[in-house]
GROMACS .gro file of C-alpha atoms in nm:
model
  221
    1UNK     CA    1   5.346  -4.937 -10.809
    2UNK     CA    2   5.028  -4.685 -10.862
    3UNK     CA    3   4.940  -4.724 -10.462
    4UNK     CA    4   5.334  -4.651 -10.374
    5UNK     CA    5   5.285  -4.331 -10.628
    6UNK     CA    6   4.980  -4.235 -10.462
    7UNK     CA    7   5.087  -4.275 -10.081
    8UNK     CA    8   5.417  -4.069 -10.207
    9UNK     CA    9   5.191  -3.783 -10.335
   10UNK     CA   10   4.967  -3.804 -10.046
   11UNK     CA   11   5.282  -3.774  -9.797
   12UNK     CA   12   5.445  -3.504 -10.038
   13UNK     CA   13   5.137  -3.311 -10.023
   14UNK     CA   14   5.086  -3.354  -9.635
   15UNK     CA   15   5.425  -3.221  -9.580
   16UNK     CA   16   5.360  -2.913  -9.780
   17UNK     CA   17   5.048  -2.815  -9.636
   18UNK     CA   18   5.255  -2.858  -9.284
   19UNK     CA   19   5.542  -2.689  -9.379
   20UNK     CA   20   5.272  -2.414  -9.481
   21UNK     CA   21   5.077  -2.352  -9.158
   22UNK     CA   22   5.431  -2.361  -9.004
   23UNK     CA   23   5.548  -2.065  -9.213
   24UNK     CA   24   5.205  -1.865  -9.221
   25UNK     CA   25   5.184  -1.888  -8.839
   26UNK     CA   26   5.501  -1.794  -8.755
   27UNK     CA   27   5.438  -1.454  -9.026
   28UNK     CA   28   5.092  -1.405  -8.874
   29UNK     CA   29   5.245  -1.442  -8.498
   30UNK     CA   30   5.514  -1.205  -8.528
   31UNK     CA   31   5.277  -0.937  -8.728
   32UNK     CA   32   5.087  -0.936  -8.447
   33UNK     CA   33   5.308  -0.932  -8.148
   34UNK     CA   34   5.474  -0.621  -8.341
   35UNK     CA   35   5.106  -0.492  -8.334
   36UNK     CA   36   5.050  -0.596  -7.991
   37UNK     CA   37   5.361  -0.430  -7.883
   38UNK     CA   38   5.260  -0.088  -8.093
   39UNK     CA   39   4.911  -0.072  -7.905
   40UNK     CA   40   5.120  -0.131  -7.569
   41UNK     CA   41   5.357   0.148  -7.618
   42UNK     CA   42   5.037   0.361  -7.762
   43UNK     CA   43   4.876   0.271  -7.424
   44UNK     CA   44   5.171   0.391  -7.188
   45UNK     CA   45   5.241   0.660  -7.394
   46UNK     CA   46   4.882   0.813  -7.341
   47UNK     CA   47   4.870   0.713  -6.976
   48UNK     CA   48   4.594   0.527  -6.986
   49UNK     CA   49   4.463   0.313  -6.687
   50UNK     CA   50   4.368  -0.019  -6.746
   51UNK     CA   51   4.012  -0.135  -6.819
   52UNK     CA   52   3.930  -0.405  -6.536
   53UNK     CA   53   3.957  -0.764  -6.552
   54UNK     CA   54   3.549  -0.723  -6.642
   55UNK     CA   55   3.625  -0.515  -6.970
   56UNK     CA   56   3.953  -0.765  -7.046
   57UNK     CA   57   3.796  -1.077  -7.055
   58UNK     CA   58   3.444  -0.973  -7.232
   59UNK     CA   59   3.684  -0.817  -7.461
   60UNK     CA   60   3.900  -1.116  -7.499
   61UNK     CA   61   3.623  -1.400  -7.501
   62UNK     CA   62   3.441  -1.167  -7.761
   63UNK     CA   63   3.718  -1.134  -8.040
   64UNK     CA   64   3.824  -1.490  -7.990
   65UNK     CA   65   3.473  -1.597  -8.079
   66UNK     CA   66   3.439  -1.365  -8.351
   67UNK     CA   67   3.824  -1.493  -8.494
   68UNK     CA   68   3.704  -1.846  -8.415
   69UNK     CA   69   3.399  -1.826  -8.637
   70UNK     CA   70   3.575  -1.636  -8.919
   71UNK     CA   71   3.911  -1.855  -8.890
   72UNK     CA   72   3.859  -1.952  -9.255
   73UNK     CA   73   3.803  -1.623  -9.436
   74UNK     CA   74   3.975  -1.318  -9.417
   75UNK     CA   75   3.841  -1.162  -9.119
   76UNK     CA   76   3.981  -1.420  -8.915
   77UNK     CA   77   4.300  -1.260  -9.026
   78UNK     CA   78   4.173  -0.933  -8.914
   79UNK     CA   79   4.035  -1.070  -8.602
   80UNK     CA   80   4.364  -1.210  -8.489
   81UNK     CA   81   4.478  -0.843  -8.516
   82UNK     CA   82   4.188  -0.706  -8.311
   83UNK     CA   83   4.246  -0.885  -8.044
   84UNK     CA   84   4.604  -0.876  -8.010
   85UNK     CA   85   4.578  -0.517  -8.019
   86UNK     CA   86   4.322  -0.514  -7.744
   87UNK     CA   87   4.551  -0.730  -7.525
   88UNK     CA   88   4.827  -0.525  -7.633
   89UNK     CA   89   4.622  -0.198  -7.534
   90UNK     CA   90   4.541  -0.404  -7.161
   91UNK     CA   91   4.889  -0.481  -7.150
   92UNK     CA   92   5.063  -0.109  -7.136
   93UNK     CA   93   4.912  -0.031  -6.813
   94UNK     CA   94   5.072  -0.313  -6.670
   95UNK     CA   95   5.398  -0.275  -6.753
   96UNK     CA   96   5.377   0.102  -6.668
   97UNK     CA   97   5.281  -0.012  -6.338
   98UNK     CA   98   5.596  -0.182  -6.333
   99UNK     CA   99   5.820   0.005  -6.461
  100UNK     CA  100   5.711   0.305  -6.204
  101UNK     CA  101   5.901   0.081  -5.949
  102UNK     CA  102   6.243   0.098  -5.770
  103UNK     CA  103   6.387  -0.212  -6.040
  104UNK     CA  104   6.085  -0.214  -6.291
  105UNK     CA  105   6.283  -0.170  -6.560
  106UNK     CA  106   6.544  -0.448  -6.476
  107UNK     CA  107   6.214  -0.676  -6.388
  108UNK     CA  108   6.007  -0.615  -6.751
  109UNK     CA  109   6.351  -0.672  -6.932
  110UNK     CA  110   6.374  -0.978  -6.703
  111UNK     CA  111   6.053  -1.091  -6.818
  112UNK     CA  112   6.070  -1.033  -7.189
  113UNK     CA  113   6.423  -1.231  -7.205
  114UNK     CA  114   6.286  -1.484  -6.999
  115UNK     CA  115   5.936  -1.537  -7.255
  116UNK     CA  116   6.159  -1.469  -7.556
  117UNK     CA  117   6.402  -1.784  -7.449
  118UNK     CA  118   6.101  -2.016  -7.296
  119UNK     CA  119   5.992  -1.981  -7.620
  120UNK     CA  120   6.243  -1.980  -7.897
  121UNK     CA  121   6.360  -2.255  -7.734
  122UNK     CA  122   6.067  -2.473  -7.657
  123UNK     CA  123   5.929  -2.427  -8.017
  124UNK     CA  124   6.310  -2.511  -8.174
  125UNK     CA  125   6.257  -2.824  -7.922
  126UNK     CA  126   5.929  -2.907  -8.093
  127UNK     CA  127   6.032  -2.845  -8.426
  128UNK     CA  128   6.399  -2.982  -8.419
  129UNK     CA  129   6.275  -3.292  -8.247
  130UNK     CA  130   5.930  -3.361  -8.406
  131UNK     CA  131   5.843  -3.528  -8.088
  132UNK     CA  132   5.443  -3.571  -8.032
  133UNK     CA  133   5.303  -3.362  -7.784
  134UNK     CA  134   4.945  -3.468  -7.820
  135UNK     CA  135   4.925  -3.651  -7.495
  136UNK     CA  136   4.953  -3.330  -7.262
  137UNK     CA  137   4.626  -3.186  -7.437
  138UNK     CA  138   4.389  -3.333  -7.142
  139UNK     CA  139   4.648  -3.241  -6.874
  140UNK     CA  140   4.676  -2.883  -6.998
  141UNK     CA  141   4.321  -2.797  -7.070
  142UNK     CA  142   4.217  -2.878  -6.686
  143UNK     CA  143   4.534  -2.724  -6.555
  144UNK     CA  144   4.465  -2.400  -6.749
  145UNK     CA  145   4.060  -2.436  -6.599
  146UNK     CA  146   4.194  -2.481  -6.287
  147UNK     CA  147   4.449  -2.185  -6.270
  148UNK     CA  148   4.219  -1.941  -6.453
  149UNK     CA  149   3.964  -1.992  -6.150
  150UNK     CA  150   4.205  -1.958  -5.904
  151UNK     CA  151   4.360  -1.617  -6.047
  152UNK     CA  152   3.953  -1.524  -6.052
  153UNK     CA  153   3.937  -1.619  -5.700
  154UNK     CA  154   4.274  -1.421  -5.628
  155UNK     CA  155   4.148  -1.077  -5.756
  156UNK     CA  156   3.777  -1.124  -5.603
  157UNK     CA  157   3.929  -1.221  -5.271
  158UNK     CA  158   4.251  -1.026  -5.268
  159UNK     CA  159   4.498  -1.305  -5.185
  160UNK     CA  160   4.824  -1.211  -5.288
  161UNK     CA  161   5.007  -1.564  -5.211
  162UNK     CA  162   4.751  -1.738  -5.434
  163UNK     CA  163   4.792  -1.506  -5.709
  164UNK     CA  164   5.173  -1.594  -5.732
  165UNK     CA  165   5.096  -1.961  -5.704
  166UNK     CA  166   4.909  -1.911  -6.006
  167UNK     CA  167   5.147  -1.695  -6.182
  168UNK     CA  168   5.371  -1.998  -6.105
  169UNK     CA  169   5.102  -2.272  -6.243
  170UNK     CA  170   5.060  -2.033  -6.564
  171UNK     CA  171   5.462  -2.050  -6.630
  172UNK     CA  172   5.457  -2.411  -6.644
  173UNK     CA  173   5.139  -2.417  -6.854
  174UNK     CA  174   5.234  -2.212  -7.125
  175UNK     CA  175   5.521  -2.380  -7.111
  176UNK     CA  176   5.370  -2.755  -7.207
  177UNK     CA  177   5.129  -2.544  -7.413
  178UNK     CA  178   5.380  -2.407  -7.620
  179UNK     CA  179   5.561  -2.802  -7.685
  180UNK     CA  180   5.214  -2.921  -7.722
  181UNK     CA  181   5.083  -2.617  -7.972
  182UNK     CA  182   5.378  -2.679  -8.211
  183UNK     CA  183   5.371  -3.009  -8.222
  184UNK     CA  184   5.017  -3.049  -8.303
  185UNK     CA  185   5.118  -2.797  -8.582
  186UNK     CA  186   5.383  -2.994  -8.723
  187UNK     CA  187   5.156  -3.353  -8.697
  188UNK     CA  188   4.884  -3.221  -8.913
  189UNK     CA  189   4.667  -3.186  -8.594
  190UNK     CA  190   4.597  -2.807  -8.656
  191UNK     CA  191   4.590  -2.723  -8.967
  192UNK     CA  192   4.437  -2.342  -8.923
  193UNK     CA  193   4.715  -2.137  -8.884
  194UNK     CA  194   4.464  -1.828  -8.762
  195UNK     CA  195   4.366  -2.078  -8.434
  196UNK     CA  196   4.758  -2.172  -8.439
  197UNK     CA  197   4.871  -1.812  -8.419
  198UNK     CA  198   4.605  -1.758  -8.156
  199UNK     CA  199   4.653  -2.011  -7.946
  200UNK     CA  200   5.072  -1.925  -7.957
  201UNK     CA  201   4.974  -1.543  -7.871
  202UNK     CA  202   4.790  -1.642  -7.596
  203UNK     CA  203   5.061  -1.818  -7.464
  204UNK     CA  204   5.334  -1.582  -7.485
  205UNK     CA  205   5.126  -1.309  -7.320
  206UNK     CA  206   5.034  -1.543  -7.031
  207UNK     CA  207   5.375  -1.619  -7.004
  208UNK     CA  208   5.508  -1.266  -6.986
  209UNK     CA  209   5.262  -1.128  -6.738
  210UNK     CA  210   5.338  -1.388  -6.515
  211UNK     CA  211   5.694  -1.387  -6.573
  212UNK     CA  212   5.674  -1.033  -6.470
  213UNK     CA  213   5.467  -1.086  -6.189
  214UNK     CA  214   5.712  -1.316  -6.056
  215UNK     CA  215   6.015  -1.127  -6.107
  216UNK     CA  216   5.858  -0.821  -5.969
  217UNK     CA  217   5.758  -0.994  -5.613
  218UNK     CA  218   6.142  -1.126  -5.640
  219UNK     CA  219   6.233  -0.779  -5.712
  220UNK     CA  220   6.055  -0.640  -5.406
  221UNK     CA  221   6.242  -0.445  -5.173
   0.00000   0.00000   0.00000
């Protein structure tokens, strides 16, 4: 009777802690993409140009180290806000870029309908279901490798048809990321909703910038 008390507790108290990275990520993940999209507007409302994939990706690599390491104090929360800012900031040139051309605004709207349902609905998916998602870890980890080198090898080389195959790759990746992200969430697996939150970011920006690049080679007259 006292080991059927304590496995109840232990499962109570599992569930809570769950239910609680859950709720703090999803707070923490729309905070920042509210951030994220204050920095972009700040961004395209200044003109700036954008910094260079050099500047992006030092940038990047450095505040996700720094909100790695700190993941369990407060500055991890404040971190997760630096760098979603800074992507945010990278991001406005982008879609100005875009939305200088013939359909640009018909192709960003495209884009951020087409993240916001790939996402909503993938995550309901996830959640609704409770389905475990741990197996695609190893399959999305070199798939991700992969298609980062090949976008490097893109830019460096200027090869446009590449760069949408990639573009392509990424939609598909953020895609299983996304099932496999909040499902780990929901089976205890993370349990840092700061990583969580990061990890989720990163996928919805992935997924819009290549949504848009898509859409915008679709779009070309």
């Amino acid at each position: 009777m006292e080991n059927r008390i304590a496995t109840m507790t232990r499962t109570e108290a599992s569930v809570l802690s769950t239910n609680r990275v859950v709720r703090n990520t999803y707070m923490l993940l729309s905070l920042t993409l509210a951030f994220s999209a204050l920095t972009a507007g700040l961004s395209m409302a200044m003109g700036l140009p954008h910094p260079g994939l050099i500047i992006t990706l030092v940038g990047y690599f450095g505040l996700l180290f720094l909100t790695t390491k700190f993941r369990d104090s407060g500055l991890g929360v404040l971190f997760v806000f630096a760098l979603t800012g800074f992507m945010g900031f990278t991001l406005g040139p982008i879609i100005s870029k875009y939305l200088s051309l013939p359909n640009g605004h018909m192709v960003v709207m495209q884009a951020m309908g087409g993240t916001a349902a790939i996402f909503l609905g993938l995550s309901a998916y996830a959640l609704t279901t409770r389905k475990d998602f741990s197996f695609m870890g190893g399959f999305l980890m070199v798939g991700i490798l992969v298609a980062f080198l090949a976008g490097l090898g893109a830019v460096f080389f200027e090869m446009p048809g590449l760069s949408l195959a990639v573009s392509a790759m990424f939609v598909l990746l953020m895609s299983g990321l996304i099932l496999y992200e909040t499902s780990n969430i929901i089976h205890g697996g993370e349990t840092n909703y700061v990583m969580a939150t990061v990890t989720l970011y990163v996928t919805i920006y992935n997924l819009f910038t290549s949504l848009l690049h898509l859409l915008g080679v679709m779009n070309d007259d």
